Amino acid sequence: VVLARVGTHLALYGQRRHLEGMFRDVMEFAPDAFILSDAQGRIVQINARAEQVFGYRRQELQGRPADMLQPARCHSPEGGPNRSLTEGVGVLCLRKDGSEYPADVNVSPMSTNRGQLWMAVVRDVSERQQAQTELAESRQRLRELGAQNEAAREAERKHIAREVHDELGQVLTALRMELSLLDMRYGALAPALTTQTGTMKALVDHAIQGVRDVVGNLRPAALDMGLVPAIKWLCSEFSSRNAIP
């Protein structure tokens, strides 16, 4: 019975040591920085990633307060062992050379044979924030470019509308006046001419209306009076064309 109990305890001890070794391996080669601190906030152990991101060797940090890895202005005012590293998203961390970088920090308690320790997982998010900043700047540039393109298109529409109105519109109006004058002068002498000029005037009127529609679609004159008059004009045009109030 004694030998069986001893064998069981040895097996449990070996299993626990194996699990502890696996945990150490996971912690050591994790892609995030791991920092273990005691109840007084002193650093007990760090992993290789923590050495890389903070620039310290393990021997330099063991026994030192964990809050030295953050700028003094970021220290929690409440203090306490579980506040040795400020927990949160995008908090600032401090490297050995004095440079700062944003990180996501998660602090949780961990029971060990040395008592309760605090494990802080620190993830460097400077590249992610840089990418987010560049993305925001790119979107802003795209919005500005879109606004410039729209302004250029609006100016071109205005120019084309003015050209159509001033050139083609005036020519058609002059032609309409000439047809009316021709009808007045010779209509009584040639009734057939009156009929012909009437048909031609109808065609010219249709062309003039088409020019007005093109100019209105390109650049409604109501836009020059402001947004509200332009909307009222658009509503009246819609109502007149579709008989819908």
JSON list of C-alpha atoms in Angstrom, two decimals:
[
{"chain": "A", "resi": 1, "resn": "VAL", "atom": "CA", "xyz": [0.00, 0.00, 0.00]},
{"chain": "A", "resi": 2, "resn": "VAL", "atom": "CA", "xyz": [2.82, 2.39, 0.93]},
{"chain": "A", "resi": 3, "resn": "LEU", "atom": "CA", "xyz": [4.67, 1.60, -2.29]},
{"chain": "A", "resi": 4, "resn": "ALA", "atom": "CA", "xyz": [1.47, 2.15, -4.29]},
{"chain": "A", "resi": 5, "resn": "ARG", "atom": "CA", "xyz": [0.87, 5.51, -2.61]},
{"chain": "A", "resi": 6, "resn": "VAL", "atom": "CA", "xyz": [4.47, 6.57, -3.15]},
{"chain": "A", "resi": 7, "resn": "GLY", "atom": "CA", "xyz": [4.22, 5.54, -6.80]},
{"chain": "A", "resi": 8, "resn": "THR", "atom": "CA", "xyz": [1.01, 7.56, -7.19]},
{"chain": "A", "resi": 9, "resn": "HIS", "atom": "CA", "xyz": [2.57, 10.65, -5.60]},
{"chain": "A", "resi": 10, "resn": "LEU", "atom": "CA", "xyz": [5.67, 10.30, -7.76]},
{"chain": "A", "resi": 11, "resn": "ALA", "atom": "CA", "xyz": [3.49, 9.99, -10.87]},
{"chain": "A", "resi": 12, "resn": "LEU", "atom": "CA", "xyz": [1.46, 13.07, -9.88]},
{"chain": "A", "resi": 13, "resn": "TYR", "atom": "CA", "xyz": [4.66, 14.98, -9.12]},
{"chain": "A", "resi": 14, "resn": "GLY", "atom": "CA", "xyz": [6.14, 14.00, -12.48]},
{"chain": "A", "resi": 15, "resn": "GLN", "atom": "CA", "xyz": [2.96, 15.00, -14.27]},
{"chain": "A", "resi": 16, "resn": "ARG", "atom": "CA", "xyz": [2.90, 18.35, -12.49]},
{"chain": "A", "resi": 17, "resn": "ARG", "atom": "CA", "xyz": [6.54, 18.97, -13.37]},
{"chain": "A", "resi": 18, "resn": "HIS", "atom": "CA", "xyz": [5.80, 18.04, -16.97]},
{"chain": "A", "resi": 19, "resn": "LEU", "atom": "CA", "xyz": [2.87, 20.46, -17.10]},
{"chain": "A", "resi": 20, "resn": "GLU", "atom": "CA", "xyz": [4.95, 23.17, -15.47]},
{"chain": "A", "resi": 21, "resn": "GLY", "atom": "CA", "xyz": [7.65, 22.60, -18.08]},
{"chain": "A", "resi": 22, "resn": "MET", "atom": "CA", "xyz": [5.11, 22.79, -20.87]},
{"chain": "A", "resi": 23, "resn": "PHE", "atom": "CA", "xyz": [3.73, 26.02, -19.40]},
{"chain": "A", "resi": 24, "resn": "ARG", "atom": "CA", "xyz": [7.22, 27.50, -19.18]},
{"chain": "A", "resi": 25, "resn": "ASP", "atom": "CA", "xyz": [7.87, 26.56, -22.81]},
{"chain": "A", "resi": 26, "resn": "VAL", "atom": "CA", "xyz": [4.59, 28.12, -23.92]},
{"chain": "A", "resi": 27, "resn": "MET", "atom": "CA", "xyz": [5.32, 31.26, -21.94]},
{"chain": "A", "resi": 28, "resn": "GLU", "atom": "CA", "xyz": [8.94, 31.45, -23.09]},
{"chain": "A", "resi": 29, "resn": "PHE", "atom": "CA", "xyz": [8.22, 31.20, -26.81]},
{"chain": "A", "resi": 30, "resn": "ALA", "atom": "CA", "xyz": [4.91, 33.06, -26.84]},
{"chain": "A", "resi": 31, "resn": "PRO", "atom": "CA", "xyz": [4.59, 35.89, -29.42]},
{"chain": "A", "resi": 32, "resn": "ASP", "atom": "CA", "xyz": [3.52, 38.29, -26.64]},
{"chain": "A", "resi": 33, "resn": "ALA", "atom": "CA", "xyz": [5.52, 39.60, -23.72]},
{"chain": "A", "resi": 34, "resn": "PHE", "atom": "CA", "xyz": [4.81, 37.79, -20.42]},
{"chain": "A", "resi": 35, "resn": "ILE", "atom": "CA", "xyz": [5.68, 39.45, -17.10]},
{"chain": "A", "resi": 36, "resn": "LEU", "atom": "CA", "xyz": [5.21, 37.69, -13.77]},
{"chain": "A", "resi": 37, "resn": "SER", "atom": "CA", "xyz": [5.21, 39.86, -10.65]},
{"chain": "A", "resi": 38, "resn": "ASP", "atom": "CA", "xyz": [4.64, 39.07, -6.97]},
{"chain": "A", "resi": 39, "resn": "ALA", "atom": "CA", "xyz": [2.12, 40.53, -4.53]},
{"chain": "A", "resi": 40, "resn": "GLN", "atom": "CA", "xyz": [4.37, 43.56, -3.97]},
{"chain": "A", "resi": 41, "resn": "GLY", "atom": "CA", "xyz": [4.51, 44.32, -7.69]},
{"chain": "A", "resi": 42, "resn": "ARG", "atom": "CA", "xyz": [8.14, 43.14, -8.10]},
{"chain": "A", "resi": 43, "resn": "ILE", "atom": "CA", "xyz": [9.04, 41.31, -11.30]},
{"chain": "A", "resi": 44, "resn": "VAL", "atom": "CA", "xyz": [9.66, 37.59, -10.81]},
{"chain": "A", "resi": 45, "resn": "GLN", "atom": "CA", "xyz": [10.17, 36.43, -14.39]},
{"chain": "A", "resi": 46, "resn": "ILE", "atom": "CA", "xyz": [9.81, 37.56, -18.00]},
{"chain": "A", "resi": 47, "resn": "ASN", "atom": "CA", "xyz": [9.96, 35.69, -21.27]},
{"chain": "A", "resi": 48, "resn": "ALA", "atom": "CA", "xyz": [12.12, 36.17, -24.35]},
{"chain": "A", "resi": 49, "resn": "ARG", "atom": "CA", "xyz": [9.58, 38.36, -26.08]},
{"chain": "A", "resi": 50, "resn": "ALA", "atom": "CA", "xyz": [9.56, 40.75, -23.11]},
{"chain": "A", "resi": 51, "resn": "GLU", "atom": "CA", "xyz": [13.33, 41.06, -23.41]},
{"chain": "A", "resi": 52, "resn": "GLN", "atom": "CA", "xyz": [12.93, 42.01, -27.07]},
{"chain": "A", "resi": 53, "resn": "VAL", "atom": "CA", "xyz": [10.16, 44.59, -26.73]},
{"chain": "A", "resi": 54, "resn": "PHE", "atom": "CA", "xyz": [11.44, 46.27, -23.55]},
{"chain": "A", "resi": 55, "resn": "GLY", "atom": "CA", "xyz": [15.17, 46.02, -24.25]},
{"chain": "A", "resi": 56, "resn": "TYR", "atom": "CA", "xyz": [16.09, 44.63, -20.79]},
{"chain": "A", "resi": 57, "resn": "ARG", "atom": "CA", "xyz": [17.81, 41.37, -19.89]},
{"chain": "A", "resi": 58, "resn": "ARG", "atom": "CA", "xyz": [16.00, 39.18, -17.39]},
{"chain": "A", "resi": 59, "resn": "GLN", "atom": "CA", "xyz": [18.60, 39.81, -14.72]},
{"chain": "A", "resi": 60, "resn": "GLU", "atom": "CA", "xyz": [18.05, 43.55, -15.02]},
{"chain": "A", "resi": 61, "resn": "LEU", "atom": "CA", "xyz": [14.31, 43.26, -14.29]},
{"chain": "A", "resi": 62, "resn": "GLN", "atom": "CA", "xyz": [14.09, 40.53, -11.69]},
{"chain": "A", "resi": 63, "resn": "GLY", "atom": "CA", "xyz": [13.16, 42.07, -8.36]},
{"chain": "A", "resi": 64, "resn": "ARG", "atom": "CA", "xyz": [12.43, 45.48, -9.90]},
{"chain": "A", "resi": 65, "resn": "PRO", "atom": "CA", "xyz": [8.96, 47.10, -9.73]},
{"chain": "A", "resi": 66, "resn": "ALA", "atom": "CA", "xyz": [6.82, 46.25, -12.74]},
{"chain": "A", "resi": 67, "resn": "ASP", "atom": "CA", "xyz": [5.55, 49.81, -13.10]},
{"chain": "A", "resi": 68, "resn": "MET", "atom": "CA", "xyz": [9.00, 50.86, -14.32]},
{"chain": "A", "resi": 69, "resn": "LEU", "atom": "CA", "xyz": [7.92, 49.43, -17.69]},
{"chain": "A", "resi": 70, "resn": "GLN", "atom": "CA", "xyz": [5.39, 52.23, -18.11]},
{"chain": "A", "resi": 71, "resn": "PRO", "atom": "CA", "xyz": [5.78, 56.02, -18.10]},
{"chain": "A", "resi": 72, "resn": "ALA", "atom": "CA", "xyz": [5.24, 57.60, -14.70]},
{"chain": "A", "resi": 73, "resn": "ARG", "atom": "CA", "xyz": [2.22, 59.57, -15.95]},
{"chain": "A", "resi": 74, "resn": "CYS", "atom": "CA", "xyz": [0.50, 56.28, -16.82]},
{"chain": "A", "resi": 75, "resn": "HIS", "atom": "CA", "xyz": [0.79, 54.72, -13.35]},
{"chain": "A", "resi": 76, "resn": "SER", "atom": "CA", "xyz": [-2.53, 53.94, -11.76]},
{"chain": "A", "resi": 77, "resn": "PRO", "atom": "CA", "xyz": [-3.36, 56.38, -8.93]},
{"chain": "A", "resi": 78, "resn": "GLU", "atom": "CA", "xyz": [-4.93, 53.60, -6.87]},
{"chain": "A", "resi": 79, "resn": "GLY", "atom": "CA", "xyz": [-1.67, 51.65, -6.65]},
{"chain": "A", "resi": 80, "resn": "GLY", "atom": "CA", "xyz": [-1.72, 48.11, -5.26]},
{"chain": "A", "resi": 81, "resn": "PRO", "atom": "CA", "xyz": [0.02, 44.95, -6.45]},
{"chain": "A", "resi": 82, "resn": "ASN", "atom": "CA", "xyz": [-2.50, 44.19, -9.16]},
{"chain": "A", "resi": 83, "resn": "ARG", "atom": "CA", "xyz": [-2.03, 47.72, -10.48]},
{"chain": "A", "resi": 84, "resn": "SER", "atom": "CA", "xyz": [1.70, 47.43, -11.05]},
{"chain": "A", "resi": 85, "resn": "LEU", "atom": "CA", "xyz": [1.01, 47.48, -14.78]},
{"chain": "A", "resi": 86, "resn": "THR", "atom": "CA", "xyz": [-1.89, 49.51, -16.08]},
{"chain": "A", "resi": 87, "resn": "GLU", "atom": "CA", "xyz": [-4.34, 47.18, -17.77]},
{"chain": "A", "resi": 88, "resn": "GLY", "atom": "CA", "xyz": [-6.14, 48.24, -20.90]},
{"chain": "A", "resi": 89, "resn": "VAL", "atom": "CA", "xyz": [-6.14, 48.66, -24.66]},
{"chain": "A", "resi": 90, "resn": "GLY", "atom": "CA", "xyz": [-3.60, 51.00, -26.22]},
{"chain": "A", "resi": 91, "resn": "VAL", "atom": "CA", "xyz": [-1.80, 51.89, -22.97]},
{"chain": "A", "resi": 92, "resn": "LEU", "atom": "CA", "xyz": [1.76, 53.20, -23.17]},
{"chain": "A", "resi": 93, "resn": "CYS", "atom": "CA", "xyz": [4.78, 51.07, -22.29]},
{"chain": "A", "resi": 94, "resn": "LEU", "atom": "CA", "xyz": [8.34, 52.26, -21.74]},
{"chain": "A", "resi": 95, "resn": "ARG", "atom": "CA", "xyz": [11.46, 50.70, -23.23]},
{"chain": "A", "resi": 96, "resn": "LYS", "atom": "CA", "xyz": [14.92, 50.76, -21.69]},
{"chain": "A", "resi": 97, "resn": "ASP", "atom": "CA", "xyz": [16.05, 53.46, -24.14]},
{"chain": "A", "resi": 98, "resn": "GLY", "atom": "CA", "xyz": [13.21, 55.73, -22.99]},
{"chain": "A", "resi": 99, "resn": "SER", "atom": "CA", "xyz": [11.05, 55.32, -26.07]},
{"chain": "A", "resi": 100, "resn": "GLU", "atom": "CA", "xyz": [7.34, 54.65, -25.66]},
{"chain": "A", "resi": 101, "resn": "TYR", "atom": "CA", "xyz": [4.99, 52.42, -27.62]},
{"chain": "A", "resi": 102, "resn": "PRO", "atom": "CA", "xyz": [1.30, 51.54, -27.39]},
{"chain": "A", "resi": 103, "resn": "ALA", "atom": "CA", "xyz": [0.33, 48.09, -26.18]},
{"chain": "A", "resi": 104, "resn": "ASP", "atom": "CA", "xyz": [-2.65, 46.02, -25.12]},
{"chain": "A", "resi": 105, "resn": "VAL", "atom": "CA", "xyz": [-2.07, 44.84, -21.53]},
{"chain": "A", "resi": 106, "resn": "ASN", "atom": "CA", "xyz": [-4.04, 42.12, -19.77]},
{"chain": "A", "resi": 107, "resn": "VAL", "atom": "CA", "xyz": [-3.30, 41.42, -16.09]},
{"chain": "A", "resi": 108, "resn": "SER", "atom": "CA", "xyz": [-4.63, 38.34, -14.28]},
{"chain": "A", "resi": 109, "resn": "PRO", "atom": "CA", "xyz": [-3.85, 36.53, -10.98]},
{"chain": "A", "resi": 110, "resn": "MET", "atom": "CA", "xyz": [-2.16, 33.13, -11.00]},
{"chain": "A", "resi": 111, "resn": "SER", "atom": "CA", "xyz": [-1.83, 30.75, -8.05]},
{"chain": "A", "resi": 112, "resn": "THR", "atom": "CA", "xyz": [1.55, 29.00, -7.80]},
{"chain": "A", "resi": 113, "resn": "ASN", "atom": "CA", "xyz": [3.59, 27.16, -5.19]},
{"chain": "A", "resi": 114, "resn": "ARG", "atom": "CA", "xyz": [5.24, 30.53, -4.51]},
{"chain": "A", "resi": 115, "resn": "GLY", "atom": "CA", "xyz": [1.89, 32.07, -3.67]},
{"chain": "A", "resi": 116, "resn": "GLN", "atom": "CA", "xyz": [-0.24, 34.28, -5.85]},
{"chain": "A", "resi": 117, "resn": "LEU", "atom": "CA", "xyz": [1.51, 35.98, -8.73]},
{"chain": "A", "resi": 118, "resn": "TRP", "atom": "CA", "xyz": [0.26, 38.48, -11.27]},
{"chain": "A", "resi": 119, "resn": "MET", "atom": "CA", "xyz": [0.74, 37.66, -14.92]},
{"chain": "A", "resi": 120, "resn": "ALA", "atom": "CA", "xyz": [0.72, 40.55, -17.38]},
{"chain": "A", "resi": 121, "resn": "VAL", "atom": "CA", "xyz": [0.43, 39.80, -21.08]},
{"chain": "A", "resi": 122, "resn": "VAL", "atom": "CA", "xyz": [1.72, 42.72, -23.16]},
{"chain": "A", "resi": 123, "resn": "ARG", "atom": "CA", "xyz": [1.08, 42.92, -26.90]},
{"chain": "A", "resi": 124, "resn": "ASP", "atom": "CA", "xyz": [2.85, 45.57, -28.95]},
{"chain": "A", "resi": 125, "resn": "VAL", "atom": "CA", "xyz": [0.22, 47.27, -31.15]},
{"chain": "A", "resi": 126, "resn": "SER", "atom": "CA", "xyz": [2.38, 50.08, -32.54]},
{"chain": "A", "resi": 127, "resn": "GLU", "atom": "CA", "xyz": [2.34, 48.56, -36.04]},
{"chain": "A", "resi": 128, "resn": "ARG", "atom": "CA", "xyz": [-1.42, 48.09, -35.85]},
{"chain": "A", "resi": 129, "resn": "GLN", "atom": "CA", "xyz": [-1.95, 51.68, -34.74]},
{"chain": "A", "resi": 130, "resn": "GLN", "atom": "CA", "xyz": [0.42, 52.88, -37.44]},
{"chain": "A", "resi": 131, "resn": "ALA", "atom": "CA", "xyz": [-1.57, 50.93, -40.01]},
{"chain": "A", "resi": 132, "resn": "GLN", "atom": "CA", "xyz": [-4.83, 52.38, -38.65]},
{"chain": "A", "resi": 133, "resn": "THR", "atom": "CA", "xyz": [-3.38, 55.89, -38.81]},
{"chain": "A", "resi": 134, "resn": "GLU", "atom": "CA", "xyz": [-2.18, 55.36, -42.38]},
{"chain": "A", "resi": 135, "resn": "LEU", "atom": "CA", "xyz": [-5.58, 53.94, -43.32]},
{"chain": "A", "resi": 136, "resn": "ALA", "atom": "CA", "xyz": [-7.36, 56.95, -41.81]},
{"chain": "A", "resi": 137, "resn": "GLU", "atom": "CA", "xyz": [-5.00, 59.32, -43.63]},
{"chain": "A", "resi": 138, "resn": "SER", "atom": "CA", "xyz": [-5.53, 57.41, -46.89]},
{"chain": "A", "resi": 139, "resn": "ARG", "atom": "CA", "xyz": [-9.31, 57.65, -46.48]},
{"chain": "A", "resi": 140, "resn": "GLN", "atom": "CA", "xyz": [-9.02, 61.37, -45.79]},
{"chain": "A", "resi": 141, "resn": "ARG", "atom": "CA", "xyz": [-6.91, 61.83, -48.92]},
{"chain": "A", "resi": 142, "resn": "LEU", "atom": "CA", "xyz": [-9.48, 59.86, -50.93]},
{"chain": "A", "resi": 143, "resn": "ARG", "atom": "CA", "xyz": [-12.27, 62.06, -49.58]},
{"chain": "A", "resi": 144, "resn": "GLU", "atom": "CA", "xyz": [-10.32, 65.19, -50.48]},
{"chain": "A", "resi": 145, "resn": "LEU", "atom": "CA", "xyz": [-9.55, 63.80, -53.94]},
{"chain": "A", "resi": 146, "resn": "GLY", "atom": "CA", "xyz": [-13.21, 62.92, -54.42]},
{"chain": "A", "resi": 147, "resn": "ALA", "atom": "CA", "xyz": [-14.22, 66.44, -53.40]},
{"chain": "A", "resi": 148, "resn": "GLN", "atom": "CA", "xyz": [-11.70, 67.92, -55.85]},
{"chain": "A", "resi": 149, "resn": "ASN", "atom": "CA", "xyz": [-12.94, 65.67, -58.65]},
{"chain": "A", "resi": 150, "resn": "GLU", "atom": "CA", "xyz": [-16.54, 66.58, -57.92]},
{"chain": "A", "resi": 151, "resn": "ALA", "atom": "CA", "xyz": [-15.67, 70.29, -57.89]},
{"chain": "A", "resi": 152, "resn": "ALA", "atom": "CA", "xyz": [-13.90, 69.90, -61.24]},
{"chain": "A", "resi": 153, "resn": "ARG", "atom": "CA", "xyz": [-16.88, 68.03, -62.70]},
{"chain": "A", "resi": 154, "resn": "GLU", "atom": "CA", "xyz": [-19.25, 70.68, -61.41]},
{"chain": "A", "resi": 155, "resn": "ALA", "atom": "CA", "xyz": [-17.14, 73.43, -62.95]},
{"chain": "A", "resi": 156, "resn": "GLU", "atom": "CA", "xyz": [-17.06, 71.55, -66.26]},
{"chain": "A", "resi": 157, "resn": "ARG", "atom": "CA", "xyz": [-20.84, 71.09, -66.19]},
{"chain": "A", "resi": 158, "resn": "LYS", "atom": "CA", "xyz": [-21.27, 74.78, -65.53]},
{"chain": "A", "resi": 159, "resn": "HIS", "atom": "CA", "xyz": [-18.96, 75.64, -68.42]},
{"chain": "A", "resi": 160, "resn": "ILE", "atom": "CA", "xyz": [-20.74, 73.30, -70.85]},
{"chain": "A", "resi": 161, "resn": "ALA", "atom": "CA", "xyz": [-24.16, 74.53, -69.77]},
{"chain": "A", "resi": 162, "resn": "ARG", "atom": "CA", "xyz": [-23.12, 78.12, -70.32]},
{"chain": "A", "resi": 163, "resn": "GLU", "atom": "CA", "xyz": [-21.70, 77.31, -73.74]},
{"chain": "A", "resi": 164, "resn": "VAL", "atom": "CA", "xyz": [-24.83, 75.42, -74.81]},
{"chain": "A", "resi": 165, "resn": "HIS", "atom": "CA", "xyz": [-27.11, 78.16, -73.51]},
{"chain": "A", "resi": 166, "resn": "ASP", "atom": "CA", "xyz": [-25.13, 81.09, -74.92]},
{"chain": "A", "resi": 167, "resn": "GLU", "atom": "CA", "xyz": [-24.19, 79.59, -78.28]},
{"chain": "A", "resi": 168, "resn": "LEU", "atom": "CA", "xyz": [-26.77, 77.05, -79.37]},
{"chain": "A", "resi": 169, "resn": "GLY", "atom": "CA", "xyz": [-29.63, 78.66, -77.47]},
{"chain": "A", "resi": 170, "resn": "GLN", "atom": "CA", "xyz": [-29.02, 82.06, -79.00]},
{"chain": "A", "resi": 171, "resn": "VAL", "atom": "CA", "xyz": [-28.72, 80.61, -82.51]},
{"chain": "A", "resi": 172, "resn": "LEU", "atom": "CA", "xyz": [-32.02, 78.77, -82.15]},
{"chain": "A", "resi": 173, "resn": "THR", "atom": "CA", "xyz": [-33.72, 81.86, -80.72]},
{"chain": "A", "resi": 174, "resn": "ALA", "atom": "CA", "xyz": [-32.46, 83.95, -83.65]},
{"chain": "A", "resi": 175, "resn": "LEU", "atom": "CA", "xyz": [-33.70, 81.30, -86.07]},
{"chain": "A", "resi": 176, "resn": "ARG", "atom": "CA", "xyz": [-37.11, 81.35, -84.39]},
{"chain": "A", "resi": 177, "resn": "MET", "atom": "CA", "xyz": [-37.28, 85.12, -84.76]},
{"chain": "A", "resi": 178, "resn": "GLU", "atom": "CA", "xyz": [-36.29, 84.92, -88.44]},
{"chain": "A", "resi": 179, "resn": "LEU", "atom": "CA", "xyz": [-39.03, 82.38, -89.12]},
{"chain": "A", "resi": 180, "resn": "SER", "atom": "CA", "xyz": [-41.59, 84.58, -87.41]},
{"chain": "A", "resi": 181, "resn": "LEU", "atom": "CA", "xyz": [-40.41, 87.59, -89.44]},
{"chain": "A", "resi": 182, "resn": "LEU", "atom": "CA", "xyz": [-40.57, 85.56, -92.65]},
{"chain": "A", "resi": 183, "resn": "ASP", "atom": "CA", "xyz": [-44.13, 84.52, -91.86]},
{"chain": "A", "resi": 184, "resn": "MET", "atom": "CA", "xyz": [-45.11, 88.12, -91.13]},
{"chain": "A", "resi": 185, "resn": "ARG", "atom": "CA", "xyz": [-43.65, 89.43, -94.40]},
{"chain": "A", "resi": 186, "resn": "TYR", "atom": "CA", "xyz": [-44.67, 86.77, -96.89]},
{"chain": "A", "resi": 187, "resn": "GLY", "atom": "CA", "xyz": [-47.35, 84.73, -95.18]},
{"chain": "A", "resi": 188, "resn": "ALA", "atom": "CA", "xyz": [-50.23, 86.64, -96.75]},
{"chain": "A", "resi": 189, "resn": "LEU", "atom": "CA", "xyz": [-48.76, 86.21, -100.22]},
{"chain": "A", "resi": 190, "resn": "ALA", "atom": "CA", "xyz": [-48.05, 82.47, -99.92]},
{"chain": "A", "resi": 191, "resn": "PRO", "atom": "CA", "xyz": [-50.38, 80.53, -97.58]},
{"chain": "A", "resi": 192, "resn": "ALA", "atom": "CA", "xyz": [-48.28, 77.40, -98.09]},
{"chain": "A", "resi": 193, "resn": "LEU", "atom": "CA", "xyz": [-45.29, 79.27, -96.71]},
{"chain": "A", "resi": 194, "resn": "THR", "atom": "CA", "xyz": [-47.22, 80.00, -93.52]},
{"chain": "A", "resi": 195, "resn": "THR", "atom": "CA", "xyz": [-47.85, 76.30, -93.05]},
{"chain": "A", "resi": 196, "resn": "GLN", "atom": "CA", "xyz": [-44.21, 75.47, -93.70]},
{"chain": "A", "resi": 197, "resn": "THR", "atom": "CA", "xyz": [-42.88, 78.15, -91.36]},
{"chain": "A", "resi": 198, "resn": "GLY", "atom": "CA", "xyz": [-45.33, 76.98, -88.71]},
{"chain": "A", "resi": 199, "resn": "THR", "atom": "CA", "xyz": [-43.91, 73.47, -88.91]},
{"chain": "A", "resi": 200, "resn": "MET", "atom": "CA", "xyz": [-40.37, 74.84, -88.79]},
{"chain": "A", "resi": 201, "resn": "LYS", "atom": "CA", "xyz": [-41.15, 77.04, -85.80]},
{"chain": "A", "resi": 202, "resn": "ALA", "atom": "CA", "xyz": [-42.55, 74.01, -83.96]},
{"chain": "A", "resi": 203, "resn": "LEU", "atom": "CA", "xyz": [-39.34, 72.13, -84.63]},
{"chain": "A", "resi": 204, "resn": "VAL", "atom": "CA", "xyz": [-37.23, 75.08, -83.47]},
{"chain": "A", "resi": 205, "resn": "ASP", "atom": "CA", "xyz": [-39.36, 75.41, -80.32]},
{"chain": "A", "resi": 206, "resn": "HIS", "atom": "CA", "xyz": [-38.80, 71.72, -79.65]},
{"chain": "A", "resi": 207, "resn": "ALA", "atom": "CA", "xyz": [-35.05, 72.18, -80.12]},
{"chain": "A", "resi": 208, "resn": "ILE", "atom": "CA", "xyz": [-35.04, 75.21, -77.80]},
{"chain": "A", "resi": 209, "resn": "GLN", "atom": "CA", "xyz": [-36.86, 73.19, -75.15]},
{"chain": "A", "resi": 210, "resn": "GLY", "atom": "CA", "xyz": [-34.31, 70.41, -75.60]},
{"chain": "A", "resi": 211, "resn": "VAL", "atom": "CA", "xyz": [-31.48, 72.90, -75.09]},
{"chain": "A", "resi": 212, "resn": "ARG", "atom": "CA", "xyz": [-33.16, 74.14, -71.91]},
{"chain": "A", "resi": 213, "resn": "ASP", "atom": "CA", "xyz": [-33.52, 70.59, -70.65]},
{"chain": "A", "resi": 214, "resn": "VAL", "atom": "CA", "xyz": [-29.86, 69.83, -71.35]},
{"chain": "A", "resi": 215, "resn": "VAL", "atom": "CA", "xyz": [-28.75, 73.02, -69.63]},
{"chain": "A", "resi": 216, "resn": "GLY", "atom": "CA", "xyz": [-31.04, 72.32, -66.70]},
{"chain": "A", "resi": 217, "resn": "ASN", "atom": "CA", "xyz": [-29.72, 68.77, -66.30]},
{"chain": "A", "resi": 218, "resn": "LEU", "atom": "CA", "xyz": [-26.11, 69.86, -66.57]},
{"chain": "A", "resi": 219, "resn": "ARG", "atom": "CA", "xyz": [-26.34, 72.85, -64.29]},
{"chain": "A", "resi": 220, "resn": "PRO", "atom": "CA", "xyz": [-29.71, 74.08, -63.00]},
{"chain": "A", "resi": 221, "resn": "ALA", "atom": "CA", "xyz": [-29.68, 77.86, -62.65]},
{"chain": "A", "resi": 222, "resn": "ALA", "atom": "CA", "xyz": [-31.40, 77.42, -59.28]},
{"chain": "A", "resi": 223, "resn": "LEU", "atom": "CA", "xyz": [-28.13, 76.08, -57.88]},
{"chain": "A", "resi": 224, "resn": "ASP", "atom": "CA", "xyz": [-26.67, 79.57, -58.11]},
{"chain": "A", "resi": 225, "resn": "MET", "atom": "CA", "xyz": [-29.39, 80.75, -55.69]},
{"chain": "A", "resi": 226, "resn": "GLY", "atom": "CA", "xyz": [-28.67, 78.10, -53.07]},
{"chain": "A", "resi": 227, "resn": "LEU", "atom": "CA", "xyz": [-29.64, 74.57, -52.09]},
{"chain": "A", "resi": 228, "resn": "VAL", "atom": "CA", "xyz": [-33.23, 75.26, -50.95]},
{"chain": "A", "resi": 229, "resn": "PRO", "atom": "CA", "xyz": [-34.28, 77.04, -54.18]},
{"chain": "A", "resi": 230, "resn": "ALA", "atom": "CA", "xyz": [-32.63, 74.25, -56.18]},
{"chain": "A", "resi": 231, "resn": "ILE", "atom": "CA", "xyz": [-34.64, 71.60, -54.31]},
{"chain": "A", "resi": 232, "resn": "LYS", "atom": "CA", "xyz": [-37.86, 73.58, -54.79]},
{"chain": "A", "resi": 233, "resn": "TRP", "atom": "CA", "xyz": [-37.12, 73.88, -58.51]},
{"chain": "A", "resi": 234, "resn": "LEU", "atom": "CA", "xyz": [-36.44, 70.15, -58.75]},
{"chain": "A", "resi": 235, "resn": "CYS", "atom": "CA", "xyz": [-39.72, 69.36, -56.98]},
{"chain": "A", "resi": 236, "resn": "SER", "atom": "CA", "xyz": [-41.68, 71.65, -59.29]},
{"chain": "A", "resi": 237, "resn": "GLU", "atom": "CA", "xyz": [-40.07, 70.05, -62.35]},
{"chain": "A", "resi": 238, "resn": "PHE", "atom": "CA", "xyz": [-40.91, 66.60, -61.07]},
{"chain": "A", "resi": 239, "resn": "SER", "atom": "CA", "xyz": [-44.50, 67.57, -60.33]},
{"chain": "A", "resi": 240, "resn": "SER", "atom": "CA", "xyz": [-45.02, 69.18, -63.72]},
{"chain": "A", "resi": 241, "resn": "ARG", "atom": "CA", "xyz": [-43.62, 66.21, -65.62]},
{"chain": "A", "resi": 242, "resn": "ASN", "atom": "CA", "xyz": [-45.23, 63.42, -63.63]},
{"chain": "A", "resi": 243, "resn": "ALA", "atom": "CA", "xyz": [-48.43, 65.11, -62.38]},
{"chain": "A", "resi": 244, "resn": "ILE", "atom": "CA", "xyz": [-47.50, 63.99, -58.85]},
{"chain": "A", "resi": 245, "resn": "PRO", "atom": "CA", "xyz": [-47.49, 66.60, -56.07]}
]
